[in-house]
mmCIF file of C-alpha atoms and ligand atoms in Angstrom:
data_model
loop_
_atom_site.group_PDB
_atom_site.id
_atom_site.type_symbol
_atom_site.label_atom_id
_atom_site.label_comp_id
_atom_site.label_asym_id
_atom_site.label_seq_id
_atom_site.Cartn_x
_atom_site.Cartn_y
_atom_site.Cartn_z
ATOM 1 C CA MET B 1 -143.170 161.255 208.467
ATOM 2 C CA LYS B 2 -139.590 161.739 209.694
ATOM 3 C CA ALA B 3 -136.531 162.128 207.470
ATOM 4 C CA VAL B 4 -133.903 159.436 208.036
ATOM 5 C CA ILE B 5 -130.289 159.338 206.892
ATOM 6 C CA THR B 6 -129.879 156.304 204.651
ATOM 7 C CA SER B 7 -126.347 156.902 203.365
ATOM 8 C CA THR B 8 -123.304 159.044 204.155
ATOM 9 C CA ALA B 9 -120.000 159.892 202.479
ATOM 10 C CA LYS B 10 -117.061 162.234 202.811
ATOM 11 C CA TYR B 11 -114.289 163.461 200.536
ATOM 12 C CA LEU B 12 -111.066 165.049 201.732
ATOM 13 C CA PRO B 13 -108.412 166.155 199.250
ATOM 14 C CA GLU B 14 -105.127 164.248 199.611
ATOM 15 C CA SER B 15 -102.724 167.131 200.094
ATOM 16 C CA ILE B 16 -101.863 167.760 203.762
ATOM 17 C CA LEU B 17 -100.882 171.166 205.157
ATOM 18 C CA SER B 18 -99.314 170.515 208.566
ATOM 19 C CA ASN B 19 -98.544 172.935 211.381
ATOM 20 C CA ARG B 20 -94.861 172.420 210.528
ATOM 21 C CA ASP B 21 -95.559 173.493 206.923
ATOM 22 C CA LEU B 22 -97.211 176.652 208.257
ATOM 23 C CA GLU B 23 -94.204 177.353 210.494
ATOM 24 C CA ASN B 24 -92.198 177.740 207.281
ATOM 25 C CA ILE B 25 -94.413 180.487 205.862
ATOM 26 C CA LEU B 26 -95.829 182.236 208.951
ATOM 27 C CA ASP B 27 -94.724 183.521 212.350
ATOM 28 C CA THR B 28 -96.481 180.654 214.132
ATOM 29 C CA ASN B 29 -95.633 177.357 215.740
ATOM 30 C CA ASP B 30 -97.060 173.870 216.131
ATOM 31 C CA GLU B 31 -97.415 174.233 219.896
ATOM 32 C CA TRP B 32 -99.527 177.427 219.688
ATOM 33 C CA ILE B 33 -101.814 175.947 217.053
ATOM 34 C CA ARG B 34 -102.290 172.622 218.858
ATOM 35 C CA THR B 35 -102.883 174.055 222.324
ATOM 36 C CA ARG B 36 -105.098 176.965 221.213
ATOM 37 C CA THR B 37 -107.149 175.107 218.607
ATOM 38 C CA GLY B 38 -106.472 171.340 218.658
ATOM 39 C CA ILE B 39 -105.432 171.352 214.981
ATOM 40 C CA ARG B 40 -102.393 169.368 213.775
ATOM 41 C CA GLU B 41 -103.019 169.427 210.041
ATOM 42 C CA ARG B 42 -105.625 170.244 207.417
ATOM 43 C CA ARG B 43 -106.324 169.123 203.830
ATOM 44 C CA ILE B 44 -105.918 171.446 200.863
ATOM 45 C CA LEU B 45 -107.406 171.097 197.371
ATOM 46 C CA LYS B 46 -104.332 172.142 195.428
ATOM 47 C CA ASP B 47 -105.563 171.802 191.852
ATOM 48 C CA PRO B 48 -106.491 175.365 190.799
ATOM 49 C CA GLU B 49 -108.917 173.933 188.244
ATOM 50 C CA LYS B 50 -111.000 172.258 190.980
ATOM 51 C CA ALA B 51 -113.232 173.821 193.574
ATOM 52 C CA THR B 52 -116.087 173.117 195.990
ATOM 53 C CA SER B 53 -118.343 171.489 193.367
ATOM 54 C CA TYR B 54 -115.615 168.923 192.700
ATOM 55 C CA LEU B 55 -115.473 167.967 196.398
ATOM 56 C CA CYS B 56 -119.279 167.787 196.608
ATOM 57 C CA THR B 57 -119.589 165.754 193.404
ATOM 58 C CA GLU B 58 -117.181 163.171 194.810
ATOM 59 C CA VAL B 59 -119.428 162.925 197.877
ATOM 60 C CA ALA B 60 -122.635 162.682 195.837
ATOM 61 C CA GLN B 61 -121.222 159.911 193.641
ATOM 62 C CA GLN B 62 -120.149 157.869 196.652
ATOM 63 C CA ILE B 63 -123.594 158.246 198.219
ATOM 64 C CA LEU B 64 -125.324 157.036 195.042
ATOM 65 C CA GLU B 65 -123.006 154.036 194.855
ATOM 66 C CA LYS B 66 -123.356 153.125 198.521
ATOM 67 C CA ARG B 67 -127.156 153.351 198.374
ATOM 68 C CA GLY B 68 -127.277 151.579 195.014
ATOM 69 C CA ILE B 69 -129.514 154.157 193.351
ATOM 70 C CA SER B 70 -129.270 156.128 190.130
ATOM 71 C CA ALA B 71 -128.835 159.889 190.000
ATOM 72 C CA ALA B 72 -132.220 160.137 188.264
ATOM 73 C CA GLU B 73 -133.888 159.151 191.560
ATOM 74 C CA ILE B 74 -132.636 162.242 193.401
ATOM 75 C CA ASP B 75 -135.392 164.860 193.889
ATOM 76 C CA LEU B 76 -133.390 167.684 195.459
ATOM 77 C CA ILE B 77 -129.754 168.641 196.058
ATOM 78 C CA ILE B 78 -128.863 171.182 198.736
ATOM 79 C CA VAL B 79 -125.251 172.297 199.056
ATOM 80 C CA ALA B 80 -124.311 174.237 202.170
ATOM 81 C CA THR B 81 -121.243 176.314 201.401
ATOM 82 C CA MET B 82 -119.651 179.719 201.866
ATOM 83 C CA THR B 83 -117.038 179.002 199.206
ATOM 84 C CA PRO B 84 -119.148 178.296 196.108
ATOM 85 C CA ASP B 85 -117.281 177.823 192.817
ATOM 86 C CA MET B 86 -118.906 181.090 191.690
ATOM 87 C CA ILE B 87 -121.485 183.448 193.163
ATOM 88 C CA PHE B 88 -123.780 182.017 190.521
ATOM 89 C CA PRO B 89 -124.735 179.552 189.176
ATOM 90 C CA SER B 90 -125.071 177.669 192.428
ATOM 91 C CA THR B 91 -122.605 174.945 193.325
ATOM 92 C CA ALA B 92 -125.593 172.627 193.787
ATOM 93 C CA CYS B 93 -126.475 173.078 190.090
ATOM 94 C CA LEU B 94 -122.891 172.211 189.136
ATOM 95 C CA VAL B 95 -123.127 169.025 191.219
ATOM 96 C CA GLN B 96 -126.507 168.222 189.644
ATOM 97 C CA LYS B 97 -124.908 168.501 186.190
ATOM 98 C CA ASP B 98 -121.822 166.477 187.154
ATOM 99 C CA ILE B 99 -123.780 163.533 188.564
ATOM 100 C CA GLN B 100 -126.538 163.975 185.944
ATOM 101 C CA ALA B 101 -129.359 164.141 188.469
ATOM 102 C CA MET B 102 -131.660 165.542 185.842
ATOM 103 C CA ASN B 103 -134.866 165.102 187.880
ATOM 104 C CA ALA B 104 -133.519 167.074 190.822
ATOM 105 C CA TRP B 105 -133.798 170.741 191.547
ATOM 106 C CA ALA B 106 -130.793 172.184 193.311
ATOM 107 C CA PHE B 107 -129.792 175.180 195.371
ATOM 108 C CA ASP B 108 -127.039 176.465 197.669
ATOM 109 C CA LEU B 109 -127.633 177.417 201.253
ATOM 110 C CA SER B 110 -125.504 180.101 202.876
ATOM 111 C CA GLY B 111 -125.261 179.399 206.588
ATOM 112 C CA ALA B 112 -121.465 179.444 206.992
ATOM 113 C CA CYS B 113 -120.332 176.938 209.636
ATOM 114 C CA SER B 114 -123.960 176.174 210.554
ATOM 115 C CA GLY B 115 -124.824 175.639 206.892
ATOM 116 C CA PHE B 116 -125.052 171.873 207.163
ATOM 117 C CA LEU B 117 -127.486 171.981 210.099
ATOM 118 C CA TYR B 118 -129.607 174.585 208.307
ATOM 119 C CA ALA B 119 -129.536 172.445 205.134
ATOM 120 C CA LEU B 120 -130.276 169.209 206.963
ATOM 121 C CA ASN B 121 -133.350 170.706 208.603
ATOM 122 C CA THR B 122 -134.431 172.317 205.321
ATOM 123 C CA GLY B 123 -134.052 169.057 203.394
ATOM 124 C CA ALA B 124 -135.960 167.172 206.072
ATOM 125 C CA GLN B 125 -138.966 169.484 205.629
ATOM 126 C CA PHE B 126 -139.429 168.284 202.035
ATOM 127 C CA ILE B 127 -139.398 164.662 203.198
ATOM 128 C CA THR B 128 -141.797 165.371 206.065
ATOM 129 C CA ALA B 129 -144.130 167.218 203.705
ATOM 130 C CA GLY B 130 -144.286 164.039 201.624
ATOM 131 C CA THR B 131 -143.361 165.831 198.403
ATOM 132 C CA HIS B 132 -139.768 164.487 198.088
ATOM 133 C CA LYS B 133 -138.401 160.976 198.514
ATOM 134 C CA LYS B 134 -134.644 161.416 198.086
ATOM 135 C CA VAL B 135 -132.819 164.575 199.139
ATOM 136 C CA LEU B 136 -129.046 164.962 198.984
ATOM 137 C CA VAL B 137 -127.666 167.323 201.639
ATOM 138 C CA ILE B 138 -123.981 168.167 201.287
ATOM 139 C CA GLY B 139 -121.646 170.536 203.136
ATOM 140 C CA GLY B 140 -118.553 171.425 201.136
ATOM 141 C CA GLU B 141 -115.852 174.064 201.297
ATOM 142 C CA LYS B 142 -112.647 175.076 199.584
ATOM 143 C CA MET B 143 -111.652 177.328 202.471
ATOM 144 C CA SER B 144 -108.085 177.598 201.153
ATOM 145 C CA ALA B 145 -109.490 179.770 198.342
ATOM 146 C CA ILE B 146 -110.408 182.534 200.813
ATOM 147 C CA MET B 147 -107.430 182.262 203.178
ATOM 148 C CA ASP B 148 -104.779 184.942 203.482
ATOM 149 C CA TYR B 149 -101.695 182.804 204.043
ATOM 150 C CA THR B 150 -99.861 185.830 205.419
ATOM 151 C CA ASP B 151 -102.420 186.147 208.273
ATOM 152 C CA ARG B 152 -101.560 183.724 211.067
ATOM 153 C CA SER B 153 -104.737 184.483 213.021
ATOM 154 C CA THR B 154 -107.003 182.896 210.381
ATOM 155 C CA SER B 155 -105.047 180.779 207.896
ATOM 156 C CA VAL B 156 -103.963 178.177 210.462
ATOM 157 C CA LEU B 157 -107.585 177.406 211.315
ATOM 158 C CA PHE B 158 -109.266 176.290 208.112
ATOM 159 C CA GLY B 159 -109.103 173.394 205.643
ATOM 160 C CA ASP B 160 -110.890 171.983 202.601
ATOM 161 C CA GLY B 161 -113.338 169.079 202.479
ATOM 162 C CA ALA B 162 -116.888 167.926 201.890
ATOM 163 C CA ALA B 163 -119.362 165.377 203.170
ATOM 164 C CA GLY B 164 -123.051 164.682 202.955
ATOM 165 C CA VAL B 165 -126.039 162.494 203.591
ATOM 166 C CA LEU B 166 -129.033 161.115 201.728
ATOM 167 C CA LEU B 167 -132.395 161.839 203.372
ATOM 168 C CA GLU B 168 -135.367 159.554 202.773
ATOM 169 C CA PRO B 169 -138.736 159.025 204.485
ATOM 170 C CA GLY B 170 -138.563 156.764 207.541
ATOM 171 C CA LYS B 171 -140.865 153.771 207.883
ATOM 172 C CA ASP B 172 -142.068 154.863 211.315
ATOM 173 C CA ASP B 173 -141.704 157.936 213.484
ATOM 174 C CA SER B 174 -139.105 156.610 215.898
ATOM 175 C CA HIS B 175 -135.955 157.261 213.829
ATOM 176 C CA GLY B 176 -134.593 160.235 211.920
ATOM 177 C CA LEU B 177 -134.520 163.939 212.522
ATOM 178 C CA ILE B 178 -136.533 164.380 215.708
ATOM 179 C CA ASP B 179 -135.938 168.012 216.644
ATOM 180 C CA ALA B 180 -134.068 171.115 215.495
ATOM 181 C CA ARG B 181 -133.451 174.498 217.092
ATOM 182 C CA LEU B 182 -131.795 176.914 214.692
ATOM 183 C CA TYR B 183 -130.825 180.515 215.397
ATOM 184 C CA SER B 184 -129.392 183.622 213.729
ATOM 185 C CA ASP B 185 -128.149 186.941 215.076
ATOM 186 C CA GLY B 186 -127.012 189.294 212.328
ATOM 187 C CA ARG B 187 -125.528 191.667 214.879
ATOM 188 C CA GLY B 188 -122.463 189.387 214.946
ATOM 189 C CA GLY B 189 -121.935 189.742 211.197
ATOM 190 C CA ASP B 190 -118.880 191.984 211.262
ATOM 191 C CA ASN B 191 -116.940 189.613 213.512
ATOM 192 C CA LEU B 192 -116.597 186.927 210.850
ATOM 193 C CA CYS B 193 -116.974 187.797 207.194
ATOM 194 C CA MET B 194 -115.473 188.140 203.747
ATOM 195 C CA PRO B 195 -116.036 191.830 203.019
ATOM 196 C CA GLY B 196 -115.289 191.914 199.271
ATOM 197 C CA GLY B 197 -116.683 190.382 196.113
ATOM 198 C CA GLY B 198 -120.384 190.838 196.838
ATOM 199 C CA SER B 199 -122.691 193.598 195.627
ATOM 200 C CA LEU B 200 -121.574 195.930 198.423
ATOM 201 C CA ARG B 201 -117.910 195.861 197.446
ATOM 202 C CA PRO B 202 -117.589 194.402 193.950
ATOM 203 C CA THR B 203 -114.088 193.335 192.978
ATOM 204 C CA THR B 204 -111.805 196.229 192.112
ATOM 205 C CA HIS B 205 -108.054 196.761 192.248
ATOM 206 C CA GLU B 206 -108.707 198.495 195.551
ATOM 207 C CA THR B 207 -110.625 195.583 197.133
ATOM 208 C CA VAL B 208 -107.835 193.234 196.082
ATOM 209 C CA ASP B 209 -105.124 195.547 197.419
ATOM 210 C CA ARG B 210 -107.020 195.831 200.724
ATOM 211 C CA LYS B 211 -107.309 192.015 200.940
ATOM 212 C CA LEU B 212 -111.085 192.172 201.200
ATOM 213 C CA HIS B 213 -111.521 188.836 199.400
ATOM 214 C CA TYR B 214 -110.175 186.864 202.326
ATOM 215 C CA LEU B 215 -111.962 185.615 205.439
ATOM 216 C CA GLN B 216 -111.646 188.052 208.329
ATOM 217 C CA GLN B 217 -112.384 187.123 211.934
ATOM 218 C CA ASP B 218 -112.287 188.682 215.372
ATOM 219 C CA GLY B 219 -111.392 185.357 216.960
ATOM 220 C CA ARG B 220 -111.880 186.394 220.572
ATOM 221 C CA GLN B 221 -115.383 187.784 220.012
ATOM 222 C CA VAL B 222 -116.488 184.763 217.996
ATOM 223 C CA PHE B 223 -114.972 182.429 220.581
ATOM 224 C CA LYS B 224 -117.004 183.972 223.412
ATOM 225 C CA SER B 225 -120.270 183.822 221.464
ATOM 226 C CA ALA B 226 -119.585 180.297 220.178
ATOM 227 C CA VAL B 227 -118.968 178.865 223.655
ATOM 228 C CA VAL B 228 -122.270 180.283 224.929
ATOM 229 C CA GLY B 229 -124.269 179.617 221.743
ATOM 230 C CA MET B 230 -123.250 175.982 221.281
ATOM 231 C CA ALA B 231 -123.613 175.071 224.959
ATOM 232 C CA ASP B 232 -127.000 176.820 225.283
ATOM 233 C CA VAL B 233 -128.527 175.242 222.203
ATOM 234 C CA ALA B 234 -127.213 171.789 223.134
ATOM 235 C CA ALA B 235 -128.779 172.125 226.597
ATOM 236 C CA GLU B 236 -132.018 173.375 225.046
ATOM 237 C CA VAL B 237 -132.286 170.427 222.660
ATOM 238 C CA MET B 238 -131.601 168.012 225.523
ATOM 239 C CA ASN B 239 -134.234 169.617 227.769
ATOM 240 C CA ARG B 240 -136.898 169.831 225.068
ATOM 241 C CA ASN B 241 -136.499 166.138 224.342
ATOM 242 C CA HIS B 242 -136.102 165.019 227.974
ATOM 243 C CA LEU B 243 -132.630 163.646 227.280
ATOM 244 C CA THR B 244 -130.029 163.150 229.991
ATOM 245 C CA SER B 245 -126.338 162.852 229.177
ATOM 246 C CA GLU B 246 -126.673 159.053 229.531
ATOM 247 C CA ASP B 247 -129.284 159.007 226.761
ATOM 248 C CA ILE B 248 -126.874 160.565 224.265
ATOM 249 C CA ASP B 249 -124.648 158.218 222.287
ATOM 250 C CA PHE B 250 -122.752 160.821 220.279
ATOM 251 C CA LEU B 251 -122.273 164.571 220.405
ATOM 252 C CA ILE B 252 -121.257 165.803 216.957
ATOM 253 C CA PRO B 253 -120.088 169.405 217.290
ATOM 254 C CA HIS B 254 -118.819 171.827 214.678
ATOM 255 C CA GLN B 255 -115.027 171.602 214.638
ATOM 256 C CA ALA B 256 -113.768 175.177 215.059
ATOM 257 C CA ASN B 257 -111.771 174.880 218.260
ATOM 258 C CA HIS B 258 -111.116 171.969 220.594
ATOM 259 C CA ARG B 259 -111.673 174.244 223.595
ATOM 260 C CA ILE B 260 -115.175 175.213 222.374
ATOM 261 C CA ILE B 261 -116.008 171.526 221.833
ATOM 262 C CA GLN B 262 -114.807 170.669 225.330
ATOM 263 C CA ALA B 263 -116.835 173.477 226.923
ATOM 264 C CA THR B 264 -119.974 172.271 225.106
ATOM 265 C CA ALA B 265 -119.454 168.678 226.233
ATOM 266 C CA GLU B 266 -118.866 169.816 229.824
ATOM 267 C CA ARG B 267 -122.060 171.878 229.871
ATOM 268 C CA MET B 268 -123.992 168.836 228.596
ATOM 269 C CA GLY B 269 -122.283 166.544 231.105
ATOM 270 C CA ILE B 270 -121.129 164.338 228.248
ATOM 271 C CA ASP B 271 -117.987 162.222 228.385
ATOM 272 C CA MET B 272 -115.371 163.250 225.785
ATOM 273 C CA GLU B 273 -115.382 159.612 224.565
ATOM 274 C CA LYS B 274 -118.853 160.250 223.137
ATOM 275 C CA VAL B 275 -117.742 163.395 221.300
ATOM 276 C CA ALA B 276 -116.822 163.199 217.609
ATOM 277 C CA ILE B 277 -113.525 165.001 217.040
ATOM 278 C CA ASN B 278 -111.459 165.273 213.885
ATOM 279 C CA ILE B 279 -110.325 168.889 214.084
ATOM 280 C CA ASP B 280 -106.792 167.577 214.664
ATOM 281 C CA ARG B 281 -106.728 166.072 211.133
ATOM 282 C CA TYR B 282 -108.896 168.420 209.079
ATOM 283 C CA GLY B 283 -109.061 171.777 210.892
ATOM 284 C CA ASN B 284 -112.211 173.835 210.440
ATOM 285 C CA THR B 285 -113.903 172.883 207.156
ATOM 286 C CA SER B 286 -116.897 175.123 207.946
ATOM 287 C CA ALA B 287 -120.131 173.573 206.607
ATOM 288 C CA ALA B 288 -118.357 170.239 206.102
ATOM 289 C CA THR B 289 -117.187 169.542 209.669
ATOM 290 C CA ILE B 290 -120.389 167.940 210.980
ATOM 291 C CA PRO B 291 -121.149 165.695 207.974
ATOM 292 C CA ILE B 292 -117.477 164.604 207.872
ATOM 293 C CA CYS B 293 -117.826 163.507 211.503
ATOM 294 C CA ILE B 294 -121.077 161.659 210.741
ATOM 295 C CA ALA B 295 -119.554 159.925 207.697
ATOM 296 C CA GLU B 296 -116.493 158.860 209.705
ATOM 297 C CA LEU B 297 -118.582 157.384 212.520
ATOM 298 C CA ASP B 298 -120.714 155.601 209.919
ATOM 299 C CA GLU B 299 -117.675 154.227 208.029
ATOM 300 C CA GLU B 300 -116.211 152.959 211.288
ATOM 301 C CA GLY B 301 -119.481 151.114 211.997
ATOM 302 C CA LYS B 302 -120.008 153.021 215.222
ATOM 303 C CA LEU B 303 -123.553 154.216 214.537
ATOM 304 C CA GLN B 304 -126.181 151.690 215.625
ATOM 305 C CA THR B 305 -129.934 151.726 215.092
ATOM 306 C CA GLY B 306 -131.578 153.738 217.857
ATOM 307 C CA ASN B 307 -128.458 155.753 218.762
ATOM 308 C CA ASN B 308 -129.196 159.308 219.890
ATOM 309 C CA LEU B 309 -127.050 161.935 218.186
ATOM 310 C CA ILE B 310 -126.885 165.632 219.025
ATOM 311 C CA LEU B 311 -125.389 167.886 216.336
ATOM 312 C CA VAL B 312 -124.413 171.440 217.323
ATOM 313 C CA SER B 313 -122.783 174.303 215.455
ATOM 314 C CA PHE B 314 -121.886 177.981 215.586
ATOM 315 C CA GLY B 315 -120.636 180.200 212.775
ATOM 316 C CA ALA B 316 -120.667 183.403 210.778
ATOM 317 C CA GLY B 317 -123.864 185.372 210.666
ATOM 318 C CA TYR B 318 -124.019 184.640 213.535
ATOM 319 C CA THR B 319 -125.728 181.330 212.876
ATOM 320 C CA TRP B 320 -126.036 178.468 215.324
ATOM 321 C CA GLY B 321 -128.197 175.525 216.177
ATOM 322 C CA GLY B 322 -128.715 172.037 217.445
ATOM 323 C CA ILE B 323 -130.336 168.967 215.907
ATOM 324 C CA TYR B 324 -131.453 165.761 217.619
ATOM 325 C CA LEU B 325 -131.277 162.672 215.419
ATOM 326 C CA ASN B 326 -132.203 159.097 216.187
ATOM 327 C CA TRP B 327 -130.066 156.912 213.924
ATOM 328 C CA LEU B 328 -131.890 154.486 211.649
HETATM 329 O O1 UT7 Z 1 -116.133 178.244 212.662
HETATM 330 C C1 UT7 Z 1 -116.643 179.519 212.761
HETATM 331 C C2 UT7 Z 1 -116.608 180.019 214.132
HETATM 332 N N1 UT7 Z 1 -115.266 180.318 214.517
HETATM 333 C C3 UT7 Z 1 -114.854 180.035 215.730
HETATM 334 O O2 UT7 Z 1 -115.567 179.445 216.510
HETATM 335 C C4 UT7 Z 1 -113.465 180.483 216.124
HETATM 336 C C5 UT7 Z 1 -113.492 181.086 217.496
HETATM 337 N N2 UT7 Z 1 -112.209 181.624 217.910
HETATM 338 C C6 UT7 Z 1 -111.145 180.841 218.234
HETATM 339 O O3 UT7 Z 1 -111.173 179.642 218.093
HETATM 340 C C7 UT7 Z 1 -109.939 181.508 218.853
HETATM 341 O O4 UT7 Z 1 -110.266 182.832 219.198
HETATM 342 C C8 UT7 Z 1 -108.679 181.520 217.955
HETATM 343 C C9 UT7 Z 1 -108.122 180.107 217.838
HETATM 344 C C10 UT7 Z 1 -109.013 182.073 216.578
HETATM 345 C C11 UT7 Z 1 -107.600 182.377 218.595
HETATM 346 O O5 UT7 Z 1 -107.315 181.911 219.890
HETATM 347 P P1 UT7 Z 1 -107.282 182.935 221.129
HETATM 348 O O6 UT7 Z 1 -106.929 182.136 222.319
HETATM 349 O O7 UT7 Z 1 -108.596 183.653 221.132
HETATM 350 O O8 UT7 Z 1 -106.087 183.852 220.739
HETATM 351 P P2 UT7 Z 1 -106.087 185.444 220.482
HETATM 352 O O9 UT7 Z 1 -106.729 185.763 219.190
HETATM 353 O O10 UT7 Z 1 -106.606 186.102 221.712
HETATM 354 O O11 UT7 Z 1 -104.535 185.702 220.373
HETATM 355 C C12 UT7 Z 1 -103.638 185.423 221.467
HETATM 356 C C13 UT7 Z 1 -102.226 185.680 221.007
HETATM 357 C C14 UT7 Z 1 -102.064 187.047 220.312
HETATM 358 O O12 UT7 Z 1 -100.810 187.570 220.683
HETATM 359 P P3 UT7 Z 1 -100.741 188.702 221.832
HETATM 360 O O13 UT7 Z 1 -101.590 189.833 221.341
HETATM 361 O O14 UT7 Z 1 -101.276 188.056 223.067
HETATM 362 O O15 UT7 Z 1 -99.269 188.998 221.875
HETATM 363 C C15 UT7 Z 1 -102.024 186.678 218.851
HETATM 364 O O16 UT7 Z 1 -101.301 187.604 218.089
HETATM 365 O O17 UT7 Z 1 -101.814 184.708 220.055
HETATM 366 C C16 UT7 Z 1 -101.315 185.351 218.885
HETATM 367 N N3 UT7 Z 1 -101.608 184.511 217.732
HETATM 368 C C17 UT7 Z 1 -100.786 183.547 217.288
HETATM 369 N N4 UT7 Z 1 -99.568 183.144 217.700
HETATM 370 C C18 UT7 Z 1 -98.990 182.120 217.031
HETATM 371 C C19 UT7 Z 1 -102.721 184.533 216.945
HETATM 372 N N5 UT7 Z 1 -102.623 183.579 216.009
HETATM 373 C C20 UT7 Z 1 -101.426 182.959 216.189
HETATM 374 C C21 UT7 Z 1 -100.774 181.906 215.526
HETATM 375 N N6 UT7 Z 1 -99.567 181.510 215.996
HETATM 376 N N7 UT7 Z 1 -101.317 181.256 214.478
#
């Protein structure tokens, strides 16, 4: 039994942080950001009382409404995030409480920018096993909470947002999640991390002074690995499933850098018209980029029954992967 996506939703906070706004606080400029990354603006959750669970709850509520089901019908909630409200309890448990999904169990999945693909494949296993009927899979991030807005090399890249899908059993085996290839390589860990706040370096005056509670990235190293990783896994998923570029209706890549997206599409021989891109409006929302793209395509009525979708990502860990979906 395959897991199919029966509903989608996204939530982006209203407040916009444009490249021009960043020019006022950093030694950067709109031209550098646009040509190097493709980003024009990103959304920021400004309310200090709200965090990732708020974004994810908004998504979950929309999904319930769209599907016309009650929260009590949800069996499992998985939230992919690297910016949980707290280290514990999990953000997924906070969402479960907020939507009152009292029959669901809930957990967070830490896969950084590949978190949504990891979570989607994990959720699908419970459907395929026949033990769960309705699984909510959400990717959500308040990246602004871990940005050093004095560091131009990272703070221009990321934004806040969330999106998700409802997984249910398909009626036949032709639609849904057909194939997934997921990878990790912990040797890349130091190139993209938040060093402080965990059990290795608990919060102290020193960790705060040394800015260890912010995201740190060696952009060039990650760029090189991401270009290879995303293109390789996309090609692998195509080959395994005997797909040519003509067979693919949409490529939905993680939105970290327009140049990485372009390189992946080129390697797959896919026209840029078939590539979902919203990095210009939202920047890199980590685990939320791919579900935001899916929700946008769905809202615009672009996804038709039988469409072939390839989702690909690369992120901290390193983590990367590709998923082949046939749209219900
Ligand atoms: O989502 C998780 C996975 N993450 C990724 O996939 C991100 C991968 N990396 C990237 O997308 C790119 O490496 C970046 C966009 C982060 C950086 O682009 P780059 O072309 O690799 O630039 P760079 O880091 O090599 O820096 C080039 C120059 C440097 O100046 P010098 O040393 O050449 O004088 C930087 O100091 O650009 C400078 N620079 C900036 N200038 C203006 C770095 N950031 C900025 C900035 N504005 N915001």
